[in-house]
PDB file of C-alpha atoms in Angstrom:
ATOM      1  CA  MET A   1       0.000   0.000   0.000  1.00  0.00           C
ATOM      2  CA  GLN A   2       1.447   3.336  -1.027  1.00  0.00           C
ATOM      3  CA  ASP A   3       1.566   6.125   1.578  1.00  0.00           C
ATOM      4  CA  ARG A   4      -0.234   9.355   0.771  1.00  0.00           C
ATOM      5  CA  VAL A   5       0.653  12.773   2.157  1.00  0.00           C
ATOM      6  CA  ASP A   6      -1.743  15.700   2.086  1.00  0.00           C
ATOM      7  CA  VAL A   7       0.466  18.811   1.761  1.00  0.00           C
ATOM      8  CA  ARG A   8      -1.507  22.053   1.788  1.00  0.00           C
ATOM      9  CA  SER A   9       1.360  24.502   2.370  1.00  0.00           C
ATOM     10  CA  PHE A  10       4.912  24.236   1.078  1.00  0.00           C
ATOM     11  CA  GLU A  11       5.925  27.005   3.457  1.00  0.00           C
ATOM     12  CA  ALA A  12       4.875  24.888   6.466  1.00  0.00           C
ATOM     13  CA  VAL A  13       7.333  22.164   5.465  1.00  0.00           C
ATOM     14  CA  GLU A  14      10.089  24.751   5.013  1.00  0.00           C
ATOM     15  CA  TYR A  15       9.301  26.328   8.401  1.00  0.00           C
ATOM     16  CA  PHE A  16       9.480  22.911  10.039  1.00  0.00           C
ATOM     17  CA  ARG A  17      12.848  22.257   8.405  1.00  0.00           C
ATOM     18  CA  ALA A  18      14.131  25.607   9.694  1.00  0.00           C
ATOM     19  CA  ALA A  19      12.857  24.773  13.198  1.00  0.00           C
ATOM     20  CA  VAL A  20      14.699  21.441  13.193  1.00  0.00           C
ATOM     21  CA  THR A  21      17.878  23.190  12.037  1.00  0.00           C
ATOM     22  CA  LYS A  22      17.513  25.732  14.846  1.00  0.00           C
ATOM     23  CA  PHE A  23      17.060  22.915  17.367  1.00  0.00           C
ATOM     24  CA  ILE A  24      20.248  21.227  16.140  1.00  0.00           C
ATOM     25  CA  ASP A  25      22.217  24.448  16.634  1.00  0.00           C
ATOM     26  CA  ALA A  26      20.718  25.006  20.102  1.00  0.00           C
ATOM     27  CA  ALA A  27      21.400  21.409  21.172  1.00  0.00           C
ATOM     28  CA  ASN A  28      25.029  21.585  20.039  1.00  0.00           C
ATOM     29  CA  ALA A  29      25.478  24.903  21.840  1.00  0.00           C
ATOM     30  CA  ALA A  30      23.967  23.472  25.048  1.00  0.00           C
ATOM     31  CA  ILE A  31      26.184  20.379  24.918  1.00  0.00           C
ATOM     32  CA  THR A  32      29.297  22.498  24.342  1.00  0.00           C
ATOM     33  CA  THR A  33      28.384  24.852  27.199  1.00  0.00           C
ATOM     34  CA  ALA A  34      27.751  21.967  29.605  1.00  0.00           C
ATOM     35  CA  GLU A  35      31.037  20.294  28.735  1.00  0.00           C
ATOM     36  CA  SER A  36      32.854  23.588  29.197  1.00  0.00           C
ATOM     37  CA  GLU A  37      31.293  24.100  32.644  1.00  0.00           C
ATOM     38  CA  ILE A  38      32.212  20.573  33.721  1.00  0.00           C
ATOM     39  CA  SER A  39      35.794  21.012  32.528  1.00  0.00           C
ATOM     40  CA  ARG A  40      36.044  24.357  34.313  1.00  0.00           C
ATOM     41  CA  THR A  41      34.743  22.861  37.576  1.00  0.00           C
ATOM     42  CA  LEU A  42      37.163  19.944  37.407  1.00  0.00           C
ATOM     43  CA  ASN A  43      40.058  22.285  36.746  1.00  0.00           C
ATOM     44  CA  TRP A  44      38.963  24.509  39.647  1.00  0.00           C
ATOM     45  CA  LEU A  45      38.889  21.576  42.062  1.00  0.00           C
ATOM     46  CA  GLU A  46      42.168  20.052  40.885  1.00  0.00           C
ATOM     47  CA  SER A  47      44.285  23.176  40.464  1.00  0.00           C
ATOM     48  CA  GLU A  48      42.835  25.504  43.124  1.00  0.00           C
ATOM     49  CA  GLN A  49      40.804  23.811  45.831  1.00  0.00           C
ATOM     50  CA  ILE A  50      42.989  20.760  46.522  1.00  0.00           C
ATOM     51  CA  PRO A  51      46.193  22.855  46.863  1.00  0.00           C
ATOM     52  CA  TYR A  52      44.315  25.459  48.919  1.00  0.00           C
ATOM     53  CA  TRP A  53      43.119  22.989  51.539  1.00  0.00           C
ATOM     54  CA  LYS A  54      46.539  21.373  51.691  1.00  0.00           C
ATOM     55  CA  ARG A  55      48.029  24.749  52.554  1.00  0.00           C
ATOM     56  CA  GLN A  56      45.303  25.367  55.110  1.00  0.00           C
ATOM     57  CA  LEU A  57      45.962  21.969  56.681  1.00  0.00           C
ATOM     58  CA  ARG A  58      49.652  22.710  56.982  1.00  0.00           C
ATOM     59  CA  THR A  59      48.999  26.177  58.430  1.00  0.00           C
ATOM     60  CA  SER A  60      46.490  24.871  60.982  1.00  0.00           C
ATOM     61  CA  ALA A  61      48.908  22.135  62.093  1.00  0.00           C
ATOM     62  CA  GLU A  62      51.617  24.746  62.670  1.00  0.00           C
ATOM     63  CA  ALA A  63      49.139  26.883  64.654  1.00  0.00           C
ATOM     64  CA  VAL A  64      48.276  23.906  66.873  1.00  0.00           C
ATOM     65  CA  GLU A  65      51.922  23.192  67.629  1.00  0.00           C
ATOM     66  CA  LYS A  66      52.536  26.841  68.422  1.00  0.00           C
ATOM     67  CA  ALA A  67      49.509  26.998  70.767  1.00  0.00           C
ATOM     68  CA  LYS A  68      50.620  23.809  72.541  1.00  0.00           C
ATOM     69  CA  THR A  69      54.074  25.248  73.176  1.00  0.00           C
ATOM     70  CA  ALA A  70      52.609  28.476  74.568  1.00  0.00           C
ATOM     71  CA  TYR A  71      50.283  26.545  76.848  1.00  0.00           C
ATOM     72  CA  ARG A  72      53.077  24.342  78.213  1.00  0.00           C
ATOM     73  CA  GLU A  73      55.321  27.324  78.883  1.00  0.00           C
ATOM     74  CA  LYS A  74      52.524  29.120  80.670  1.00  0.00           C
ATOM     75  CA  ARG A  75      51.289  26.124  82.647  1.00  0.00           C
ATOM     76  CA  PHE A  76      54.370  24.230  83.733  1.00  0.00           C
ATOM     77  CA  TYR A  77      57.092  26.846  83.952  1.00  0.00           C
ATOM     78  CA  LYS A  78      57.350  29.405  86.737  1.00  0.00           C
ATOM     79  CA  ASP A  79      58.155  33.064  86.191  1.00  0.00           C
ATOM     80  CA  ALA A  80      61.048  35.031  87.771  1.00  0.00           C
ATOM     81  CA  SER A  81      59.200  35.418  91.047  1.00  0.00           C
ATOM     82  CA  GLY A  82      58.630  31.656  91.326  1.00  0.00           C
ATOM     83  CA  ALA A  83      54.863  31.834  90.748  1.00  0.00           C
ATOM     84  CA  SER A  84      53.045  29.555  88.298  1.00  0.00           C
ATOM     85  CA  HIS A  85      50.049  30.433  86.084  1.00  0.00           C
ATOM     86  CA  SER A  86      46.948  28.453  85.138  1.00  0.00           C
ATOM     87  CA  GLY A  87      47.306  29.147  81.422  1.00  0.00           C
ATOM     88  CA  ILE A  88      43.533  29.481  80.843  1.00  0.00           C
ATOM     89  CA  ASP A  89      43.912  31.936  77.956  1.00  0.00           C
ATOM     90  CA  GLU A  90      46.523  29.789  76.234  1.00  0.00           C
ATOM     91  CA  LEU A  91      44.301  26.723  76.659  1.00  0.00           C
ATOM     92  CA  LYS A  92      41.388  28.537  74.997  1.00  0.00           C
ATOM     93  CA  ILE A  93      43.607  29.468  72.066  1.00  0.00           C
ATOM     94  CA  LEU A  94      44.770  25.836  71.803  1.00  0.00           C
ATOM     95  CA  ARG A  95      41.215  24.494  71.705  1.00  0.00           C
ATOM     96  CA  LYS A  96      40.296  27.046  69.060  1.00  0.00           C
ATOM     97  CA  VAL A  97      43.166  26.199  66.687  1.00  0.00           C
ATOM     98  CA  GLU A  98      42.540  22.466  67.214  1.00  0.00           C
ATOM     99  CA  ALA A  99      38.918  22.942  66.166  1.00  0.00           C
ATOM    100  CA  ARG A 100      40.120  24.879  63.128  1.00  0.00           C
ATOM    101  CA  ARG A 101      42.478  22.046  62.204  1.00  0.00           C
ATOM    102  CA  ALA A 102      39.678  19.455  62.489  1.00  0.00           C
ATOM    103  CA  ASP A 103      37.430  21.579  60.252  1.00  0.00           C
ATOM    104  CA  VAL A 104      40.194  21.950  57.657  1.00  0.00           C
ATOM    105  CA  GLU A 105      40.849  18.201  57.646  1.00  0.00           C
ATOM    106  CA  GLN A 106      37.136  17.509  57.077  1.00  0.00           C
ATOM    107  CA  ARG A 107      36.920  20.019  54.224  1.00  0.00           C
ATOM    108  CA  GLU A 108      40.078  18.704  52.592  1.00  0.00           C
ATOM    109  CA  LYS A 109      38.723  15.114  52.665  1.00  0.00           C
ATOM    110  CA  ALA A 110      35.320  16.266  51.346  1.00  0.00           C
ATOM    111  CA  THR A 111      36.974  18.141  48.459  1.00  0.00           C
ATOM    112  CA  LYS A 112      38.937  15.062  47.414  1.00  0.00           C
ATOM    113  CA  ALA A 113      35.859  12.839  47.673  1.00  0.00           C
ATOM    114  CA  ASN A 114      33.744  15.256  45.620  1.00  0.00           C
ATOM    115  CA  LEU A 115      36.479  15.488  43.004  1.00  0.00           C
ATOM    116  CA  ARG A 116      36.549  11.696  42.586  1.00  0.00           C
ATOM    117  CA  LYS A 117      32.752  11.582  42.406  1.00  0.00           C
ATOM    118  CA  LEU A 118      32.634  14.350  39.811  1.00  0.00           C
ATOM    119  CA  GLN A 119      35.244  12.563  37.709  1.00  0.00           C
ATOM    120  CA  ARG A 120      33.118   9.381  37.696  1.00  0.00           C
ATOM    121  CA  GLU A 121      29.956  11.316  36.840  1.00  0.00           C
ATOM    122  CA  THR A 122      31.792  13.143  34.067  1.00  0.00           C
ATOM    123  CA  MET A 123      32.688   9.854  32.404  1.00  0.00           C
ATOM    124  CA  LEU A 124      29.046   8.744  32.523  1.00  0.00           C
ATOM    125  CA  TYR A 125      27.933  12.131  31.219  1.00  0.00           C
ATOM    126  CA  HIS A 126      30.291  11.988  28.243  1.00  0.00           C
ATOM    127  CA  GLY A 127      28.949   8.559  27.360  1.00  0.00           C
ATOM    128  CA  GLY A 128      25.372   9.846  27.316  1.00  0.00           C
ATOM    129  CA  MET A 129      26.308  13.000  25.446  1.00  0.00           C
ATOM    130  CA  GLN A 130      28.012  10.967  22.737  1.00  0.00           C
ATOM    131  CA  HIS A 131      24.679   9.288  22.032  1.00  0.00           C
ATOM    132  CA  LEU A 132      22.796  12.603  22.036  1.00  0.00           C
ATOM    133  CA  ARG A 133      25.404  14.316  19.868  1.00  0.00           C
ATOM    134  CA  GLY A 134      25.279  11.440  17.386  1.00  0.00           C
ATOM    135  CA  MET A 135      21.475  11.671  17.206  1.00  0.00           C
ATOM    136  CA  VAL A 136      21.504  15.458  16.762  1.00  0.00           C
ATOM    137  CA  ASN A 137      24.290  15.625  14.200  1.00  0.00           C
ATOM    138  CA  GLY A 138      23.432  12.305  12.552  1.00  0.00           C
ATOM    139  CA  ASN A 139      19.740  11.407  12.389  1.00  0.00           C
ATOM    140  CA  LEU A 140      18.343  14.936  12.678  1.00  0.00           C
ATOM    141  CA  ALA A 141      20.851  16.329  10.192  1.00  0.00           C
ATOM    142  CA  LEU A 142      19.797  13.659   7.682  1.00  0.00           C
ATOM    143  CA  GLN A 143      16.145  14.509   8.295  1.00  0.00           C
ATOM    144  CA  VAL A 144      16.870  18.169   7.540  1.00  0.00           C
ATOM    145  CA  LEU A 145      18.389  17.167   4.203  1.00  0.00           C
ATOM    146  CA  GLU A 146      15.407  14.931   3.499  1.00  0.00           C
ATOM    147  CA  LEU A 147      12.964  17.751   4.261  1.00  0.00           C
ATOM    148  CA  ARG A 148      14.885  20.030   1.913  1.00  0.00           C
ATOM    149  CA  ARG A 149      14.630  17.405  -0.813  1.00  0.00           C
ATOM    150  CA  VAL A 150      10.890  17.060  -0.191  1.00  0.00           C
ATOM    151  CA  VAL A 151      10.397  20.816  -0.507  1.00  0.00           C
ATOM    152  CA  GLU A 152      12.307  20.883  -3.782  1.00  0.00           C
ATOM    153  CA  GLN A 153      10.219  18.011  -5.149  1.00  0.00           C
ATOM    154  CA  LEU A 154       6.978  19.733  -4.128  1.00  0.00           C
ATOM    155  CA  GLU A 155       8.100  22.948  -5.821  1.00  0.00           C
ATOM    156  CA  ARG A 156       8.930  21.077  -9.025  1.00  0.00           C
ATOM    157  CA  TYR A 157       5.568  19.318  -8.867  1.00  0.00           C
ATOM    158  CA  ALA A 158       3.730  22.593  -8.382  1.00  0.00           C
ATOM    159  CA  GLN A 159       5.504  24.147 -11.362  1.00  0.00           C
ATOM    160  CA  ALA A 160       4.715  21.158 -13.554  1.00  0.00           C
ATOM    161  CA  ALA A 161       1.072  20.718 -12.436  1.00  0.00           C
ATOM    162  CA  PRO A 162      -1.553  22.077 -14.891  1.00  0.00           C
ATOM    163  CA  GLU A 163      -3.598  25.065 -13.848  1.00  0.00           C
ATOM    164  CA  THR A 164      -7.385  24.884 -13.586  1.00  0.00           C
ATOM    165  CA  PRO A 165      -8.687  26.485 -16.813  1.00  0.00           C
ATOM    166  CA  ALA A 166     -10.681  29.656 -16.336  1.00  0.00           C
ATOM    167  CA  VAL A 167     -14.344  29.353 -17.290  1.00  0.00           C
ATOM    168  CA  ASN A 168     -15.618  31.937 -19.763  1.00  0.00           C
ATOM    169  CA  GLU A 169     -19.214  32.671 -18.847  1.00  0.00           C
ATOM    170  CA  THR A 170     -20.044  34.519 -22.062  1.00  0.00           C
ATOM    171  CA  ALA A 171     -18.539  32.149 -24.605  1.00  0.00           C
ATOM    172  CA  PRO A 172     -21.146  29.374 -24.427  1.00  0.00           C
ATOM    173  CA  SER A 173     -24.099  31.778 -24.873  1.00  0.00           C
ATOM    174  CA  MET A 174     -22.466  33.448 -27.866  1.00  0.00           C
ATOM    175  CA  SER A 175     -21.550  30.283 -29.758  1.00  0.00           C
ATOM    176  CA  ARG A 176     -24.293  27.976 -28.615  1.00  0.00           C
ATOM    177  CA  GLY A 177     -26.390  28.586 -31.767  1.00  0.00           C
ATOM    178  CA  ALA A 178     -23.528  28.053 -34.158  1.00  0.00           C
ATOM    179  CA  ALA A 179     -22.473  24.925 -32.360  1.00  0.00           C
ATOM    180  CA  THR A 180     -26.006  23.594 -32.436  1.00  0.00           C
ATOM    181  CA  ASP A 181     -26.339  24.239 -36.114  1.00  0.00           C
ATOM    182  CA  SER A 182     -23.100  22.506 -36.935  1.00  0.00           C
ATOM    183  CA  LEU A 183     -23.929  19.309 -35.024  1.00  0.00           C
ATOM    184  CA  PRO A 184     -25.410  16.527 -37.173  1.00  0.00           C
ATOM    185  CA  GLY A 185     -28.987  15.623 -36.499  1.00  0.00           C
ATOM    186  CA  PRO A 186     -30.178  12.357 -35.055  1.00  0.00           C
ATOM    187  CA  THR A 187     -30.250   9.367 -37.380  1.00  0.00           C
ATOM    188  CA  ALA A 188     -32.804   6.665 -37.412  1.00  0.00           C
ATOM    189  CA  SER A 189     -31.819   3.192 -36.372  1.00  0.00           C
ATOM    190  CA  PRO A 190     -33.149   0.160 -38.155  1.00  0.00           C
ATOM    191  CA  ALA A 191     -35.679  -0.209 -35.372  1.00  0.00           C
ATOM    192  CA  GLY A 192     -36.931   3.323 -35.990  1.00  0.00           C
ATOM    193  CA  GLU A 193     -35.356   4.868 -32.874  1.00  0.00           C
ATOM    194  CA  ALA A 194     -33.444   8.178 -32.995  1.00  0.00           C
ATOM    195  CA  VAL A 195     -29.733   7.820 -32.232  1.00  0.00           C
ATOM    196  CA  SER A 196     -27.499  10.826 -31.568  1.00  0.00           C
ATOM    197  CA  ALA A 197     -24.406  11.002 -33.748  1.00  0.00           C
ATOM    198  CA  ALA A 198     -22.450  13.230 -31.294  1.00  0.00           C
ATOM    199  CA  PRO A 199     -19.490  11.398 -29.682  1.00  0.00           C
ATOM    200  CA  GLN A 200     -19.581  10.881 -25.927  1.00  0.00           C
ATOM    201  CA  SER A 201     -16.935  12.859 -23.935  1.00  0.00           C
ATOM    202  CA  ARG A 202     -14.596  10.957 -21.536  1.00  0.00           C
ATOM    203  CA  PRO A 203     -15.467  11.662 -17.879  1.00  0.00           C
ATOM    204  CA  ALA A 204     -12.723  13.233 -15.752  1.00  0.00           C
ATOM    205  CA  ARG A 205     -11.079  10.940 -13.197  1.00  0.00           C
ATOM    206  CA  PRO A 206     -11.650  11.876  -9.517  1.00  0.00           C
ATOM    207  CA  GLN A 207      -7.935  11.846  -8.729  1.00  0.00           C
ATOM    208  CA  ASP A 208      -7.235  14.317 -11.547  1.00  0.00           C
ATOM    209  CA  GLU A 209      -9.886  16.684 -10.267  1.00  0.00           C
ATOM    210  CA  GLU A 210      -8.522  16.348  -6.697  1.00  0.00           C
ATOM    211  CA  ILE A 211      -4.983  17.182  -7.846  1.00  0.00           C
ATOM    212  CA  ARG A 212      -6.190  20.218  -9.787  1.00  0.00           C
ATOM    213  CA  ARG A 213      -8.308  21.385  -6.857  1.00  0.00           C
ATOM    214  CA  ARG A 214      -5.441  21.183  -4.341  1.00  0.00           C
ATOM    215  CA  THR A 215      -2.770  22.642  -6.618  1.00  0.00           C
ATOM    216  CA  PRO A 216      -2.410  26.415  -6.080  1.00  0.00           C
ATOM    217  CA  ALA A 217      -2.712  28.635  -9.094  1.00  0.00           C
ATOM    218  CA  ARG A 218       0.462  30.044 -10.642  1.00  0.00           C
ATOM    219  CA  HIS A 219      -0.106  33.588  -9.311  1.00  0.00           C
ATOM    220  CA  ILE A 220      -0.628  32.230  -5.770  1.00  0.00           C
ATOM    221  CA  ARG A 221       2.600  30.209  -5.928  1.00  0.00           C
ATOM    222  CA  ALA A 222       4.447  33.283  -7.212  1.00  0.00           C
TER     223      ALA A 222
END
Protein backbone atom coordinates (compact mmCIF):
# COMPACT_ATOMS: atom_id res chain seq x y z
CA MET A 1 0.00 0.00 0.00
CA GLN A 2 1.45 3.34 -1.03
CA ASP A 3 1.57 6.13 1.58
CA ARG A 4 -0.23 9.35 0.77
CA VAL A 5 0.65 12.77 2.16
CA ASP A 6 -1.74 15.70 2.09
CA VAL A 7 0.47 18.81 1.76
CA ARG A 8 -1.51 22.05 1.79
CA SER A 9 1.36 24.50 2.37
CA PHE A 10 4.91 24.24 1.08
CA GLU A 11 5.93 27.00 3.46
CA ALA A 12 4.88 24.89 6.47
CA VAL A 13 7.33 22.16 5.46
CA GLU A 14 10.09 24.75 5.01
CA TYR A 15 9.30 26.33 8.40
CA PHE A 16 9.48 22.91 10.04
CA ARG A 17 12.85 22.26 8.41
CA ALA A 18 14.13 25.61 9.69
CA ALA A 19 12.86 24.77 13.20
CA VAL A 20 14.70 21.44 13.19
CA THR A 21 17.88 23.19 12.04
CA LYS A 22 17.51 25.73 14.85
CA PHE A 23 17.06 22.91 17.37
CA ILE A 24 20.25 21.23 16.14
CA ASP A 25 22.22 24.45 16.63
CA ALA A 26 20.72 25.01 20.10
CA ALA A 27 21.40 21.41 21.17
CA ASN A 28 25.03 21.58 20.04
CA ALA A 29 25.48 24.90 21.84
CA ALA A 30 23.97 23.47 25.05
CA ILE A 31 26.18 20.38 24.92
CA THR A 32 29.30 22.50 24.34
CA THR A 33 28.38 24.85 27.20
CA ALA A 34 27.75 21.97 29.60
CA GLU A 35 31.04 20.29 28.74
CA SER A 36 32.85 23.59 29.20
CA GLU A 37 31.29 24.10 32.64
CA ILE A 38 32.21 20.57 33.72
CA SER A 39 35.79 21.01 32.53
CA ARG A 40 36.04 24.36 34.31
CA THR A 41 34.74 22.86 37.58
CA LEU A 42 37.16 19.94 37.41
CA ASN A 43 40.06 22.28 36.75
CA TRP A 44 38.96 24.51 39.65
CA LEU A 45 38.89 21.58 42.06
CA GLU A 46 42.17 20.05 40.89
CA SER A 47 44.28 23.18 40.46
CA GLU A 48 42.84 25.50 43.12
CA GLN A 49 40.80 23.81 45.83
CA ILE A 50 42.99 20.76 46.52
CA PRO A 51 46.19 22.85 46.86
CA TYR A 52 44.31 25.46 48.92
CA TRP A 53 43.12 22.99 51.54
CA LYS A 54 46.54 21.37 51.69
CA ARG A 55 48.03 24.75 52.55
CA GLN A 56 45.30 25.37 55.11
CA LEU A 57 45.96 21.97 56.68
CA ARG A 58 49.65 22.71 56.98
CA THR A 59 49.00 26.18 58.43
CA SER A 60 46.49 24.87 60.98
CA ALA A 61 48.91 22.14 62.09
CA GLU A 62 51.62 24.75 62.67
CA ALA A 63 49.14 26.88 64.65
CA VAL A 64 48.28 23.91 66.87
CA GLU A 65 51.92 23.19 67.63
CA LYS A 66 52.54 26.84 68.42
CA ALA A 67 49.51 27.00 70.77
CA LYS A 68 50.62 23.81 72.54
CA THR A 69 54.07 25.25 73.18
CA ALA A 70 52.61 28.48 74.57
CA TYR A 71 50.28 26.54 76.85
CA ARG A 72 53.08 24.34 78.21
CA GLU A 73 55.32 27.32 78.88
CA LYS A 74 52.52 29.12 80.67
CA ARG A 75 51.29 26.12 82.65
CA PHE A 76 54.37 24.23 83.73
CA TYR A 77 57.09 26.85 83.95
CA LYS A 78 57.35 29.41 86.74
CA ASP A 79 58.16 33.06 86.19
CA ALA A 80 61.05 35.03 87.77
CA SER A 81 59.20 35.42 91.05
CA GLY A 82 58.63 31.66 91.33
CA ALA A 83 54.86 31.83 90.75
CA SER A 84 53.05 29.56 88.30
CA HIS A 85 50.05 30.43 86.08
CA SER A 86 46.95 28.45 85.14
CA GLY A 87 47.31 29.15 81.42
CA ILE A 88 43.53 29.48 80.84
CA ASP A 89 43.91 31.94 77.96
CA GLU A 90 46.52 29.79 76.23
CA LEU A 91 44.30 26.72 76.66
CA LYS A 92 41.39 28.54 75.00
CA ILE A 93 43.61 29.47 72.07
CA LEU A 94 44.77 25.84 71.80
CA ARG A 95 41.22 24.49 71.71
CA LYS A 96 40.30 27.05 69.06
CA VAL A 97 43.17 26.20 66.69
CA GLU A 98 42.54 22.47 67.21
CA ALA A 99 38.92 22.94 66.17
CA ARG A 100 40.12 24.88 63.13
CA ARG A 101 42.48 22.05 62.20
CA ALA A 102 39.68 19.46 62.49
CA ASP A 103 37.43 21.58 60.25
CA VAL A 104 40.19 21.95 57.66
CA GLU A 105 40.85 18.20 57.65
CA GLN A 106 37.14 17.51 57.08
CA ARG A 107 36.92 20.02 54.22
CA GLU A 108 40.08 18.70 52.59
CA LYS A 109 38.72 15.11 52.66
CA ALA A 110 35.32 16.27 51.35
CA THR A 111 36.97 18.14 48.46
CA LYS A 112 38.94 15.06 47.41
CA ALA A 113 35.86 12.84 47.67
CA ASN A 114 33.74 15.26 45.62
CA LEU A 115 36.48 15.49 43.00
CA ARG A 116 36.55 11.70 42.59
CA LYS A 117 32.75 11.58 42.41
CA LEU A 118 32.63 14.35 39.81
CA GLN A 119 35.24 12.56 37.71
CA ARG A 120 33.12 9.38 37.70
CA GLU A 121 29.96 11.32 36.84
CA THR A 122 31.79 13.14 34.07
CA MET A 123 32.69 9.85 32.40
CA LEU A 124 29.05 8.74 32.52
CA TYR A 125 27.93 12.13 31.22
CA HIS A 126 30.29 11.99 28.24
CA GLY A 127 28.95 8.56 27.36
CA GLY A 128 25.37 9.85 27.32
CA MET A 129 26.31 13.00 25.45
CA GLN A 130 28.01 10.97 22.74
CA HIS A 131 24.68 9.29 22.03
CA LEU A 132 22.80 12.60 22.04
CA ARG A 133 25.40 14.32 19.87
CA GLY A 134 25.28 11.44 17.39
CA MET A 135 21.47 11.67 17.21
CA VAL A 136 21.50 15.46 16.76
CA ASN A 137 24.29 15.62 14.20
CA GLY A 138 23.43 12.30 12.55
CA ASN A 139 19.74 11.41 12.39
CA LEU A 140 18.34 14.94 12.68
CA ALA A 141 20.85 16.33 10.19
CA LEU A 142 19.80 13.66 7.68
CA GLN A 143 16.15 14.51 8.30
CA VAL A 144 16.87 18.17 7.54
CA LEU A 145 18.39 17.17 4.20
CA GLU A 146 15.41 14.93 3.50
CA LEU A 147 12.96 17.75 4.26
CA ARG A 148 14.88 20.03 1.91
CA ARG A 149 14.63 17.40 -0.81
CA VAL A 150 10.89 17.06 -0.19
CA VAL A 151 10.40 20.82 -0.51
CA GLU A 152 12.31 20.88 -3.78
CA GLN A 153 10.22 18.01 -5.15
CA LEU A 154 6.98 19.73 -4.13
CA GLU A 155 8.10 22.95 -5.82
CA ARG A 156 8.93 21.08 -9.03
CA TYR A 157 5.57 19.32 -8.87
CA ALA A 158 3.73 22.59 -8.38
CA GLN A 159 5.50 24.15 -11.36
CA ALA A 160 4.72 21.16 -13.55
CA ALA A 161 1.07 20.72 -12.44
CA PRO A 162 -1.55 22.08 -14.89
CA GLU A 163 -3.60 25.06 -13.85
CA THR A 164 -7.39 24.88 -13.59
CA PRO A 165 -8.69 26.48 -16.81
CA ALA A 166 -10.68 29.66 -16.34
CA VAL A 167 -14.34 29.35 -17.29
CA ASN A 168 -15.62 31.94 -19.76
CA GLU A 169 -19.21 32.67 -18.85
CA THR A 170 -20.04 34.52 -22.06
CA ALA A 171 -18.54 32.15 -24.61
CA PRO A 172 -21.15 29.37 -24.43
CA SER A 173 -24.10 31.78 -24.87
CA MET A 174 -22.47 33.45 -27.87
CA SER A 175 -21.55 30.28 -29.76
CA ARG A 176 -24.29 27.98 -28.62
CA GLY A 177 -26.39 28.59 -31.77
CA ALA A 178 -23.53 28.05 -34.16
CA ALA A 179 -22.47 24.92 -32.36
CA THR A 180 -26.01 23.59 -32.44
CA ASP A 181 -26.34 24.24 -36.11
CA SER A 182 -23.10 22.51 -36.93
CA LEU A 183 -23.93 19.31 -35.02
CA PRO A 184 -25.41 16.53 -37.17
CA GLY A 185 -28.99 15.62 -36.50
CA PRO A 186 -30.18 12.36 -35.05
CA THR A 187 -30.25 9.37 -37.38
CA ALA A 188 -32.80 6.67 -37.41
CA SER A 189 -31.82 3.19 -36.37
CA PRO A 190 -33.15 0.16 -38.15
CA ALA A 191 -35.68 -0.21 -35.37
CA GLY A 192 -36.93 3.32 -35.99
CA GLU A 193 -35.36 4.87 -32.87
CA ALA A 194 -33.44 8.18 -32.99
CA VAL A 195 -29.73 7.82 -32.23
CA SER A 196 -27.50 10.83 -31.57
CA ALA A 197 -24.41 11.00 -33.75
CA ALA A 198 -22.45 13.23 -31.29
CA PRO A 199 -19.49 11.40 -29.68
CA GLN A 200 -19.58 10.88 -25.93
CA SER A 201 -16.93 12.86 -23.93
CA ARG A 202 -14.60 10.96 -21.54
CA PRO A 203 -15.47 11.66 -17.88
CA ALA A 204 -12.72 13.23 -15.75
CA ARG A 205 -11.08 10.94 -13.20
CA PRO A 206 -11.65 11.88 -9.52
CA GLN A 207 -7.94 11.85 -8.73
CA ASP A 208 -7.23 14.32 -11.55
CA GLU A 209 -9.89 16.68 -10.27
CA GLU A 210 -8.52 16.35 -6.70
CA ILE A 211 -4.98 17.18 -7.85
CA ARG A 212 -6.19 20.22 -9.79
CA ARG A 213 -8.31 21.38 -6.86
CA ARG A 214 -5.44 21.18 -4.34
CA THR A 215 -2.77 22.64 -6.62
CA PRO A 216 -2.41 26.41 -6.08
CA ALA A 217 -2.71 28.64 -9.09
CA ARG A 218 0.46 30.04 -10.64
CA HIS A 219 -0.11 33.59 -9.31
CA ILE A 220 -0.63 32.23 -5.77
CA ARG A 221 2.60 30.21 -5.93
CA ALA A 222 4.45 33.28 -7.21
